[in-house]
Amino acid sequence: MVPMTSPPPDEADWLRVEEPSAPAGVRRRVTALAERLGFDAERLGQVQLAATEAATNLVKHAERGEMLVRIVRDGDRAEVEIVCLDRGPGIADVPLSLLDGFSTAGSLGVGLGAIGRLADRSGLYSHPGGGTVLFARFRQPGSPAGDPPFAGLTRPIDGERECGDAYAVRVFGRAVHALLCDGLGHGPLAARASAEAVRAVRELTAPIRPRDLLDLVHRRLTATRGGAVAVATVDLDDRTVRFAGIGNVAGWIVAPGGRQGLVSTPGIAGERSRTVREYEYELPAGASVVLHSDGLTDRWDLSDRPGVLGRDPLLLAGVLIRDAGTRHDDRAVLVVGPGDRP
């Protein structure tokens, strides 16, 4: 299958949603993306309504609200996706908040149930005092249904349009091949390095060991400024993770009882030849694999975010990029895990 990759700059926008005028900007941007995918007038109106409602709720009820509006392409499937993040106050009773007509000053208010009904798929995670993550997906007309067991988010450093971090995922059977590259520095030259790593995944025609893919990426990055790269193969049938990395892209197996770090080789991919080592780990029941760039601190802890593990991978990715993304740098996080599939 054609891989899922981080979207190009013209298909993804992070928007601050704090002022009363912000929902209008969200509506304009989601309209442009939905029209690019050929949504008819009725479906376009539904996407506009959901996005405007989500943005309005952020303005009225949330602290430091922001939205990602993007196109996600995965094989033959393309979707418009909105992701909402805020830092409080959180929702005390999520099921109650999804009922029509429910609204309090301590929740995101009315409209959450309507967003869920309008979207092809949606999810919400909220923790009182810790904020809320909400996503909604709207499939392109004619796109097949399906929800892959992975999700990624990227965000460029403030002031840049292009993100120097990128990810790519390719699936062969039940084996998920995941790559995350942090191009050295930030801006267009860093993005060029990451794009070269992504192209290596795009060109795969058969399964490949992580160390072999990493070696291939290492050679291809010699014509760029290089970067940190991690590759993981997550086999969801035999419950194993094979991992190889060069540099400081962090890899974790996150299970209900805690997390385990994955071992990378120090250095910069593309700089000079080096021996790449591959490690194999057990994937416990209910666990997810997380890769992230150093734009996220590695001191995050899910113990104060009960219930997010095992949900849709995008909810965990949203929590991490919001709560651990404290550094002034490009950010990327990729989560592989079965999640709460229907």
Coordinates of C-alpha atoms in Angstrom, one line a residue:
M1 CA 0.0 0.0 0.0
V2 CA 1.0 3.6 -0.5
P3 CA 2.4 5.0 2.8
M4 CA 0.9 7.6 5.1
T5 CA 3.3 10.5 5.5
S6 CA 3.3 13.8 7.2
P7 CA 1.4 16.3 5.0
P8 CA 3.2 19.0 2.9
P9 CA 2.9 22.6 4.2
D10 CA 0.1 23.5 1.8
E11 CA -2.1 20.7 3.3
A12 CA -1.7 21.4 7.0
D13 CA -2.1 24.5 9.2
W14 CA -1.8 25.1 13.0
L15 CA -4.2 27.9 14.0
R16 CA -4.5 29.7 17.3
V17 CA -8.1 29.7 18.4
E18 CA -8.4 32.2 21.2
E19 CA -10.1 35.3 19.8
P20 CA -13.7 35.7 18.6
S21 CA -12.6 36.1 15.0
A22 CA -10.7 32.8 15.0
P23 CA -13.6 30.5 14.0
A24 CA -13.9 32.4 10.7
G25 CA -10.3 31.7 9.9
V26 CA -10.7 28.0 10.7
R27 CA -13.8 27.9 8.5
R28 CA -11.9 29.4 5.5
R29 CA -9.0 27.0 5.8
V30 CA -11.1 23.9 6.2
T31 CA -13.2 25.0 3.2
A32 CA -10.2 25.3 1.0
L33 CA -9.0 21.8 2.0
A34 CA -12.4 20.2 1.6
E35 CA -12.8 21.7 -1.8
R36 CA -9.4 20.4 -2.8
L37 CA -10.7 16.9 -2.1
G38 CA -13.9 17.4 -4.1
F39 CA -16.5 17.5 -1.3
D40 CA -19.9 18.3 -2.6
A41 CA -22.0 21.2 -1.3
E42 CA -23.8 19.2 1.3
R43 CA -20.8 17.5 2.7
L44 CA -18.8 20.7 2.6
G45 CA -21.4 22.4 4.7
Q46 CA -21.2 19.6 7.3
V47 CA -17.4 19.9 7.5
Q48 CA -17.7 23.7 7.8
L49 CA -20.3 23.3 10.6
A50 CA -18.2 20.9 12.5
A51 CA -15.0 22.9 12.3
T52 CA -16.8 26.1 13.2
E53 CA -18.5 24.5 16.2
A54 CA -15.2 23.1 17.4
A55 CA -13.4 26.4 17.1
T56 CA -16.3 28.3 18.7
N57 CA -16.2 26.0 21.7
L58 CA -12.5 26.6 22.1
V59 CA -13.0 30.3 22.1
K60 CA -15.8 30.2 24.6
H61 CA -14.7 27.5 27.0
A62 CA -11.0 26.6 26.7
E63 CA -7.6 28.0 27.6
R64 CA -4.9 28.4 25.0
G65 CA -7.0 26.7 22.3
E66 CA -5.5 25.7 18.9
M67 CA -6.5 23.6 16.0
L68 CA -4.7 21.7 13.3
V69 CA -6.5 21.5 10.0
R70 CA -5.0 19.2 7.5
I71 CA -5.4 16.6 4.7
V72 CA -4.3 13.1 5.7
R73 CA -3.5 10.7 2.8
D74 CA -3.2 7.0 3.5
G75 CA -3.1 4.7 0.5
D76 CA -6.3 5.2 -1.5
R77 CA -7.9 7.1 1.3
A78 CA -7.8 10.9 1.8
E79 CA -9.5 12.8 4.6
V80 CA -9.9 16.3 5.9
E81 CA -9.0 16.1 9.6
I82 CA -9.3 18.6 12.4
V83 CA -7.4 18.3 15.7
C84 CA -8.3 20.6 18.6
L85 CA -6.0 21.0 21.6
D86 CA -6.4 23.1 24.8
R87 CA -4.9 23.3 28.2
G88 CA -8.0 23.4 30.3
P89 CA -10.2 23.4 32.2
G90 CA -11.1 19.9 30.8
I91 CA -14.4 18.1 30.9
A92 CA -15.5 16.5 34.1
D93 CA -18.1 14.2 32.5
V94 CA -17.3 13.4 28.9
P95 CA -20.4 11.2 28.1
L96 CA -22.7 14.0 29.5
S97 CA -20.9 16.6 27.4
L98 CA -21.8 14.7 24.3
L99 CA -25.5 15.0 24.9
D100 CA -27.3 17.6 22.8
G101 CA -28.2 20.7 24.8
F102 CA -25.6 20.2 27.5
S103 CA -23.4 23.1 28.4
T104 CA -21.5 24.4 31.4
A105 CA -18.7 26.8 31.9
G106 CA -16.5 23.9 32.9
S107 CA -16.9 22.0 29.6
L108 CA -16.5 22.6 25.9
G109 CA -20.2 23.1 25.8
V110 CA -22.8 22.3 23.1
G111 CA -21.9 20.9 19.7
L112 CA -19.6 18.0 20.7
G113 CA -22.3 15.4 19.9
A114 CA -23.1 17.1 16.6
I115 CA -19.4 17.0 15.6
G116 CA -19.3 13.3 16.3
R117 CA -22.4 12.6 14.1
L118 CA -21.1 14.7 11.2
A119 CA -17.7 13.2 11.1
D120 CA -16.8 9.8 9.6
R121 CA -14.7 9.2 12.7
S122 CA -14.0 11.3 15.8
G123 CA -12.5 11.0 19.2
L124 CA -12.2 13.0 22.4
Y125 CA -10.0 12.7 25.4
S126 CA -10.3 15.1 28.4
H127 CA -8.9 15.2 31.9
P128 CA -10.2 17.8 34.4
G129 CA -7.5 20.4 34.9
G130 CA -5.4 18.9 32.1
G131 CA -7.3 20.0 29.0
T132 CA -8.9 18.3 26.0
V133 CA -7.9 16.7 22.7
L134 CA -10.6 16.3 20.1
F135 CA -10.3 15.1 16.5
A136 CA -12.8 14.6 13.6
R137 CA -12.1 13.1 10.2
F138 CA -14.1 13.6 7.0
R139 CA -13.4 11.1 4.2
Q140 CA -13.0 12.3 0.6
P141 CA -15.9 11.2 -1.6
G142 CA -15.1 7.7 -2.9
S143 CA -12.4 7.0 -0.3
P144 CA -12.6 3.5 1.4
A145 CA -13.5 3.3 5.0
G146 CA -10.9 2.3 7.6
D147 CA -8.9 3.4 10.5
P148 CA -5.2 2.5 10.5
P149 CA -3.6 1.7 13.9
F150 CA -1.2 4.7 13.8
A151 CA -1.3 8.4 13.7
G152 CA 1.3 11.2 13.5
L153 CA 1.5 14.9 14.1
T154 CA 4.1 17.5 13.1
R155 CA 4.5 21.1 14.0
P156 CA 7.1 23.6 12.6
I157 CA 8.9 25.9 14.9
D158 CA 7.2 29.3 15.3
G159 CA 8.0 31.5 12.4
E160 CA 8.6 28.7 9.9
R161 CA 6.2 27.3 7.3
E162 CA 8.0 24.1 6.7
C163 CA 8.6 21.5 9.4
G164 CA 12.1 19.9 9.5
D165 CA 10.6 16.8 11.2
A166 CA 8.6 14.2 9.2
Y167 CA 7.3 10.7 9.4
A168 CA 6.2 7.9 7.1
V169 CA 4.3 4.7 7.7
R170 CA 3.9 1.7 5.5
V171 CA 2.0 -1.5 6.2
F172 CA 2.6 -4.9 4.9
G173 CA 0.0 -7.3 6.2
R174 CA -0.1 -6.7 10.0
A175 CA 3.4 -5.3 10.2
V176 CA 3.6 -1.6 10.5
H177 CA 6.9 0.0 9.3
A178 CA 7.3 3.4 10.9
L179 CA 10.0 6.1 10.3
L180 CA 10.5 9.4 12.0
C181 CA 13.2 11.8 10.8
D182 CA 14.4 15.0 12.5
G183 CA 16.3 17.0 9.9
L184 CA 19.3 18.8 11.4
G185 CA 18.2 22.3 12.4
H186 CA 14.9 23.6 11.1
G187 CA 13.4 25.3 8.1
P188 CA 13.6 24.3 4.4
L189 CA 17.0 22.6 4.5
A190 CA 15.9 20.4 7.5
A191 CA 12.7 19.7 5.7
R192 CA 14.7 18.6 2.6
A193 CA 16.6 16.0 4.7
S194 CA 13.4 14.6 6.2
A195 CA 11.7 14.5 2.8
E196 CA 14.5 12.4 1.5
A197 CA 14.0 9.9 4.4
V198 CA 10.3 9.8 3.7
R199 CA 10.9 9.1 0.0
A200 CA 12.9 6.0 0.9
V201 CA 9.7 4.6 2.7
R202 CA 7.5 5.6 -0.3
E203 CA 9.7 3.5 -2.6
L204 CA 9.4 0.3 -0.5
T205 CA 7.8 -2.5 -2.4
A206 CA 8.3 -5.3 0.2
P207 CA 9.0 -5.6 3.9
I208 CA 12.4 -4.6 5.0
R209 CA 14.3 -4.9 8.3
P210 CA 14.6 -1.7 10.3
R211 CA 18.4 -1.7 10.2
D212 CA 18.3 -2.2 6.4
L213 CA 15.9 0.7 5.9
L214 CA 17.9 2.9 8.2
D215 CA 21.1 2.0 6.3
L216 CA 19.3 3.0 3.1
V217 CA 18.1 6.3 4.6
H218 CA 21.6 7.0 6.0
R219 CA 23.1 6.7 2.5
R220 CA 20.4 8.9 0.9
L221 CA 20.9 11.6 3.5
T222 CA 24.6 12.1 2.5
A223 CA 23.5 14.7 -0.1
T224 CA 21.6 16.7 2.6
R225 CA 22.5 18.2 5.9
G226 CA 21.4 14.9 7.6
G227 CA 19.4 14.3 10.7
A228 CA 18.3 11.9 13.4
V229 CA 16.3 8.9 12.2
A230 CA 14.4 6.1 13.9
V231 CA 12.8 3.1 12.3
A232 CA 10.5 0.6 14.0
T233 CA 8.6 -2.4 12.6
V234 CA 5.7 -3.2 14.8
D235 CA 4.2 -6.6 14.2
L236 CA 0.7 -6.6 15.6
D237 CA 0.3 -10.4 15.2
D238 CA 3.4 -11.7 16.9
R239 CA 3.5 -8.7 19.3
T240 CA 7.1 -7.7 18.6
V241 CA 8.9 -4.4 17.9
R242 CA 12.1 -4.3 15.9
F243 CA 13.9 -1.0 16.2
A244 CA 17.0 0.8 14.8
G245 CA 17.9 4.4 15.2
I246 CA 20.7 7.0 14.6
G247 CA 20.6 10.1 16.7
N248 CA 18.2 11.5 19.3
V249 CA 14.8 10.6 17.9
A250 CA 13.2 8.9 21.0
G251 CA 11.5 5.6 20.8
W252 CA 9.3 4.1 23.5
I253 CA 7.1 1.1 24.1
V254 CA 4.3 2.5 26.3
A255 CA 2.3 -0.1 28.2
P256 CA -0.3 0.3 31.0
G257 CA 2.4 -0.4 33.6
G258 CA 5.0 2.1 32.3
R259 CA 7.3 2.7 29.4
Q260 CA 10.5 1.2 28.0
G261 CA 13.1 3.2 26.0
L262 CA 14.3 1.9 22.6
V263 CA 18.1 2.0 22.0
S264 CA 19.5 4.2 19.2
T265 CA 23.1 4.7 18.0
P266 CA 24.6 8.2 18.7
G267 CA 25.3 10.3 15.6
I268 CA 23.8 11.9 12.6
A269 CA 22.3 10.0 9.7
G270 CA 24.0 11.0 6.4
E271 CA 27.2 12.3 8.0
R272 CA 29.6 9.3 7.7
S273 CA 29.3 5.5 7.5
R274 CA 28.6 3.7 10.8
T275 CA 27.4 0.3 12.0
V276 CA 23.7 0.2 12.6
R277 CA 22.3 -2.1 15.2
E278 CA 18.8 -3.5 15.4
Y279 CA 17.1 -4.5 18.6
E280 CA 13.9 -6.6 19.2
Y281 CA 11.4 -6.1 22.0
E282 CA 8.2 -7.6 23.1
L283 CA 5.0 -5.6 22.6
P284 CA 2.8 -6.1 25.7
A285 CA -1.0 -6.3 25.4
G286 CA -2.5 -2.8 25.3
A287 CA 0.8 -1.2 24.5
S288 CA 1.7 1.5 21.9
V289 CA 5.0 2.4 20.2
V290 CA 5.8 6.1 20.3
L291 CA 8.5 7.8 18.2
H292 CA 9.2 11.6 18.7
S293 CA 11.8 14.2 17.8
D294 CA 13.7 16.2 20.4
G295 CA 11.2 19.0 20.0
L296 CA 9.4 17.0 22.7
T297 CA 11.0 16.5 26.0
D298 CA 11.4 12.8 27.0
R299 CA 10.2 13.5 30.6
W300 CA 6.5 13.0 29.9
D301 CA 4.5 10.7 32.0
L302 CA 1.1 9.3 31.2
S303 CA 0.2 8.4 34.8
D304 CA -1.6 11.7 35.2
R305 CA -3.5 11.1 31.9
P306 CA -5.5 8.0 32.8
G307 CA -7.3 6.3 30.0
V308 CA -5.5 7.8 27.0
L309 CA -3.4 4.7 26.3
G310 CA -5.4 2.2 24.2
R311 CA -7.6 4.9 22.6
D312 CA -7.2 6.1 19.1
P313 CA -3.5 6.8 18.4
L314 CA -4.2 10.3 17.4
L315 CA -5.5 11.2 20.9
L316 CA -2.2 10.0 22.4
A317 CA -0.2 11.9 19.8
G318 CA -2.2 15.0 20.6
V319 CA -1.7 14.7 24.3
L320 CA 2.1 14.3 23.8
I321 CA 2.6 17.1 21.3
R322 CA 0.7 19.5 23.6
D323 CA 2.1 18.4 27.0
A324 CA 5.7 17.4 26.0
G325 CA 6.2 19.8 23.2
T326 CA 7.8 22.5 25.3
R327 CA 11.0 23.1 23.4
H328 CA 11.5 25.9 20.8
D329 CA 12.0 23.5 17.9
D330 CA 10.2 21.6 15.2
R331 CA 8.1 18.8 16.7
A332 CA 6.9 15.4 15.5
V333 CA 5.3 12.5 17.2
L334 CA 4.2 9.2 15.7
V335 CA 2.1 6.6 17.6
V336 CA 1.6 3.0 16.5
G337 CA -0.9 1.0 18.4
P338 CA -4.2 -0.8 17.8
G339 CA -6.2 1.8 19.6
D340 CA -10.0 1.6 20.1
R341 CA -11.0 0.2 16.7
P342 CA -14.8 -0.3 16.3

